[in-house]
Short mmCIF file of N, CA, C and O in Angstrom, two decimals:
data_model
loop_
_atom_site.label_atom_id
_atom_site.label_comp_id
_atom_site.label_asym_id
_atom_site.label_seq_id
_atom_site.Cartn_x
_atom_site.Cartn_y
_atom_site.Cartn_z
N MET A 773 0.72 -0.95 -0.22
CA MET A 773 -0.15 0.00 0.50
C MET A 773 0.76 1.43 -0.02
O MET A 773 0.45 2.27 0.29
N ASN A 774 1.87 1.43 -0.22
CA ASN A 774 3.10 2.30 0.08
C ASN A 774 3.33 3.29 -1.30
O ASN A 774 4.31 3.78 -1.95
N PHE A 775 2.15 2.09 -2.26
CA PHE A 775 2.87 2.84 -3.79
C PHE A 775 3.00 4.30 -3.99
O PHE A 775 3.62 5.04 -4.28
N TRP A 776 1.44 5.35 -3.88
CA TRP A 776 1.22 6.58 -3.44
C TRP A 776 2.09 7.10 -3.33
O TRP A 776 2.06 8.00 -3.54
N LYS A 777 2.57 6.25 -2.13
CA LYS A 777 3.37 7.30 -1.19
C LYS A 777 4.73 8.13 -1.86
O LYS A 777 5.61 8.24 -1.42
N GLU A 778 5.38 6.76 -2.43
CA GLU A 778 6.70 6.32 -2.81
C GLU A 778 6.84 7.23 -4.03
O GLU A 778 7.35 7.39 -4.19
N HIS A 779 5.90 7.49 -5.13
CA HIS A 779 6.23 8.35 -6.22
C HIS A 779 5.65 9.57 -6.05
O HIS A 779 4.27 9.68 -5.74
N LEU A 780 6.03 10.36 -6.26
CA LEU A 780 6.43 11.71 -6.23
C LEU A 780 5.02 11.83 -7.26
O LEU A 780 4.17 13.14 -7.29
N THR A 781 5.43 11.49 -8.67
CA THR A 781 4.33 12.61 -9.41
C THR A 781 2.66 12.05 -9.39
O THR A 781 2.43 12.39 -8.76
N LEU A 782 2.39 10.49 -9.63
CA LEU A 782 1.55 10.78 -8.21
C LEU A 782 0.62 10.86 -6.92
O LEU A 782 0.44 11.45 -7.24
N ARG A 783 1.84 11.16 -5.82
CA ARG A 783 0.93 11.91 -5.67
C ARG A 783 1.20 13.70 -5.40
O ARG A 783 0.44 14.47 -4.78
N GLY A 784 1.37 14.23 -5.57
CA GLY A 784 1.62 15.46 -6.37
C GLY A 784 0.35 14.99 -7.30
O GLY A 784 -0.43 16.72 -6.99
N ILE A 785 -0.09 14.92 -8.31
CA ILE A 785 -0.74 14.26 -8.83
C ILE A 785 -2.23 14.70 -7.40
O ILE A 785 -3.62 15.03 -8.46
N LEU A 786 -2.31 13.61 -7.18
CA LEU A 786 -3.51 13.26 -5.70
C LEU A 786 -3.71 14.34 -4.85
O LEU A 786 -4.35 15.10 -4.87
N ILE A 787 -2.33 15.17 -4.70
CA ILE A 787 -2.78 16.21 -3.77
C ILE A 787 -3.43 17.55 -4.74
O ILE A 787 -4.02 18.22 -4.11
N LEU A 788 -3.43 17.37 -6.17
CA LEU A 788 -3.34 18.69 -6.50
C LEU A 788 -5.56 18.23 -7.43
O LEU A 788 -5.69 19.46 -7.00
N LEU A 789 -5.92 16.81 -7.00
CA LEU A 789 -6.32 17.06 -7.60
C LEU A 789 -7.25 17.09 -6.62
O LEU A 789 -9.04 18.42 -6.41
N PHE A 790 -6.87 16.92 -5.12
CA PHE A 790 -7.62 16.44 -4.38
C PHE A 790 -7.80 18.51 -3.44
O PHE A 790 -9.50 18.69 -3.11
N PHE A 791 -7.15 19.51 -4.17
CA PHE A 791 -6.84 20.93 -3.58
C PHE A 791 -7.76 21.82 -3.97
O PHE A 791 -8.56 21.99 -3.83
N VAL A 792 -8.01 21.09 -5.73
CA VAL A 792 -8.57 21.56 -6.70
C VAL A 792 -10.87 21.37 -5.98
O VAL A 792 -11.10 22.34 -6.73
N LEU A 793 -10.02 20.68 -6.19
CA LEU A 793 -12.19 20.15 -6.26
C LEU A 793 -12.51 20.91 -5.00
O LEU A 793 -13.09 21.02 -4.96
N GLY A 794 -11.48 21.35 -3.98
CA GLY A 794 -11.95 20.97 -2.53
C GLY A 794 -12.43 22.48 -2.36
O GLY A 794 -12.76 23.04 -2.14
N ILE A 795 -11.30 23.42 -3.56
CA ILE A 795 -11.93 25.25 -3.27
C ILE A 795 -12.43 25.69 -4.85
O ILE A 795 -12.95 25.86 -3.78
N VAL A 796 -12.80 24.73 -5.48
CA VAL A 796 -13.83 24.81 -6.34
C VAL A 796 -15.52 24.54 -5.93
O VAL A 796 -16.02 25.56 -5.82
N LEU A 797 -15.08 23.46 -5.58
CA LEU A 797 -16.37 23.13 -4.08
C LEU A 797 -17.17 24.11 -3.38
O LEU A 797 -17.90 24.29 -3.06
N THR A 798 -16.05 24.51 -2.49
CA THR A 798 -16.46 25.16 -0.76
C THR A 798 -16.67 26.54 -1.70
O THR A 798 -17.27 27.26 -0.63
N VAL A 799 -16.24 26.99 -2.68
CA VAL A 799 -16.67 28.36 -3.57
C VAL A 799 -17.17 28.38 -4.07
O VAL A 799 -18.72 29.33 -3.30
N VAL A 800 -18.04 27.14 -4.76
CA VAL A 800 -19.32 27.14 -5.16
C VAL A 800 -20.25 27.22 -3.99
O VAL A 800 -21.18 27.75 -4.20
N GLY A 801 -20.31 26.64 -3.41
CA GLY A 801 -20.75 26.06 -2.13
C GLY A 801 -21.22 27.56 -1.61
O GLY A 801 -22.32 28.38 -0.84
N TRP A 802 -19.92 28.58 -1.18
CA TRP A 802 -19.73 29.17 -0.25
C TRP A 802 -20.90 30.66 -1.64
O TRP A 802 -21.31 31.33 -1.28
N LYS A 803 -20.60 30.14 -2.61
CA LYS A 803 -22.16 30.74 -3.40
C LYS A 803 -23.70 31.41 -3.27
O LYS A 803 -24.30 31.84 -3.54
N MET A 804 -23.92 29.75 -2.84
CA MET A 804 -25.14 28.94 -2.59
C MET A 804 -25.16 29.89 -1.41
O MET A 804 -25.93 29.40 -0.67
N THR A 805 -26.02 31.88 -1.30
CA THR A 805 -25.47 31.68 0.14
C THR A 805 -27.40 31.61 0.76
O THR A 805 -28.43 31.98 0.32
N GLY A 806 -27.45 30.87 1.30
CA GLY A 806 -28.50 31.04 3.03
C GLY A 806 -29.25 29.51 1.56
O GLY A 806 -30.55 28.74 2.27
N LYS A 807 -28.70 29.10 1.58
CA LYS A 807 -29.08 27.59 0.91
C LYS A 807 -27.99 25.93 1.83
O LYS A 807 -27.27 26.50 1.64
N LEU A 808 -28.98 25.02 2.08
CA LEU A 808 -28.67 23.97 2.72
C LEU A 808 -27.27 22.96 1.67
O LEU A 808 -26.66 23.00 1.57
N GLU A 809 -27.90 23.56 0.20
CA GLU A 809 -26.92 22.63 0.19
C GLU A 809 -25.33 23.88 -0.69
O GLU A 809 -24.03 22.73 -0.59
N GLY A 810 -25.78 24.60 0.53
CA GLY A 810 -24.73 25.04 -0.54
C GLY A 810 -23.54 25.42 0.99
O GLY A 810 -22.40 24.75 0.44
N LEU A 811 -24.20 24.49 2.19
CA LEU A 811 -23.38 24.19 2.64
C LEU A 811 -22.55 22.55 2.69
O LEU A 811 -21.44 22.30 3.13
N GLY A 812 -24.13 21.73 2.33
CA GLY A 812 -23.76 20.16 2.22
C GLY A 812 -21.74 20.87 0.44
O GLY A 812 -20.69 19.94 1.51
N LEU A 813 -22.21 21.65 -0.16
CA LEU A 813 -20.98 21.04 -0.97
C LEU A 813 -19.70 22.14 0.14
O LEU A 813 -18.34 21.68 -0.31
N MET A 814 -19.11 23.22 0.52
CA MET A 814 -18.62 23.69 1.74
C MET A 814 -18.38 23.10 1.87
O MET A 814 -17.08 22.30 2.88
N LEU A 815 -19.06 21.39 2.70
CA LEU A 815 -18.49 20.89 3.21
C LEU A 815 -17.66 19.86 3.46
O LEU A 815 -16.84 19.08 3.66
N VAL A 816 -18.18 19.73 2.49
CA VAL A 816 -17.66 18.49 0.91
C VAL A 816 -16.41 18.50 0.00
O VAL A 816 -15.19 18.54 0.48
N GLY A 817 -16.11 20.46 -0.38
CA GLY A 817 -14.61 20.94 0.43
C GLY A 817 -14.10 20.57 1.10
O GLY A 817 -12.50 20.97 0.58
N ILE A 818 -13.84 21.40 2.21
CA ILE A 818 -13.64 21.91 2.78
C ILE A 818 -13.41 19.64 3.80
O ILE A 818 -11.40 19.72 3.02
N VAL A 819 -13.42 18.29 3.64
CA VAL A 819 -12.60 17.40 2.97
C VAL A 819 -12.52 17.08 2.71
O VAL A 819 -10.81 16.32 2.17
N PHE A 820 -11.89 17.31 0.95
CA PHE A 820 -11.39 17.16 -0.23
C PHE A 820 -10.26 17.78 0.58
O PHE A 820 -9.07 17.64 0.19
N LEU A 821 -9.43 19.80 1.43
CA LEU A 821 -9.04 19.42 1.16
C LEU A 821 -8.03 19.18 2.53
O LEU A 821 -6.72 19.18 2.61
N LEU A 822 -8.87 17.96 3.55
CA LEU A 822 -7.91 17.62 4.55
C LEU A 822 -7.22 16.39 3.71
O LEU A 822 -6.73 16.10 4.46
N VAL A 823 -8.43 16.37 2.84
CA VAL A 823 -7.57 14.74 2.57
C VAL A 823 -6.42 15.31 1.64
O VAL A 823 -5.80 14.11 1.56
N ALA A 824 -5.89 15.70 0.45
CA ALA A 824 -5.44 16.52 0.91
C ALA A 824 -4.07 16.75 1.27
O ALA A 824 -3.06 16.04 0.71
N LEU A 825 -4.53 17.20 2.53
CA LEU A 825 -3.40 17.02 3.52
C LEU A 825 -2.66 15.82 4.14
O LEU A 825 -1.74 15.68 4.71
N PHE A 826 -4.49 14.89 4.20
CA PHE A 826 -3.61 13.58 4.69
C PHE A 826 -2.39 13.39 4.08
O PHE A 826 -1.67 12.53 3.53
N VAL A 827 -2.68 12.98 2.48
CA VAL A 827 -1.75 12.30 1.11
C VAL A 827 -0.02 12.82 1.80
O VAL A 827 0.42 12.53 1.04
N TYR A 828 -0.13 14.70 0.91
CA TYR A 828 0.83 15.82 1.14
C TYR A 828 1.85 14.54 2.53
O TYR A 828 2.63 14.96 2.37
N ASN A 829 1.09 14.79 3.88
CA ASN A 829 1.60 14.32 5.26
C ASN A 829 1.25 12.66 5.57
O ASN A 829 2.92 12.60 5.84
N ALA A 830 1.16 11.47 3.84
CA ALA A 830 1.41 10.88 4.58
C ALA A 830 2.76 10.11 3.83
O ALA A 830 3.27 9.00 4.89
N ALA A 831 3.92 10.92 3.25
CA ALA A 831 4.76 10.46 3.32
C ALA A 831 5.74 10.66 3.70
O ALA A 831 6.80 10.72 4.50
N TYR A 832 5.70 11.45 5.27
CA TYR A 832 6.70 12.15 6.98
C TYR A 832 6.35 11.12 7.71
O TYR A 832 6.85 11.71 8.65
N LYS A 833 5.79 10.01 7.81
CA LYS A 833 4.49 9.37 8.40
C LYS A 833 6.10 8.60 8.15
O LYS A 833 5.89 8.00 7.80
N ASN A 834 6.28 8.37 9.94
CA ASN A 834 7.31 6.62 10.20
C ASN A 834 6.34 5.40 10.30
O ASN A 834 5.30 5.08 10.73
#
């Protein structure tokens, strides 16, 4: 299961994908002021940003 931890290019693509998707979902949800769907999109966006952070930090875990 260490394949994606050891390959810099794959890790970079995953981080970039999760980061961009998280930012886009957060901004789109933020523009939906007063709607519950907007809050849901923002929360999913925050989860994607946290996953990007997890993927980044996983390479440095012992």
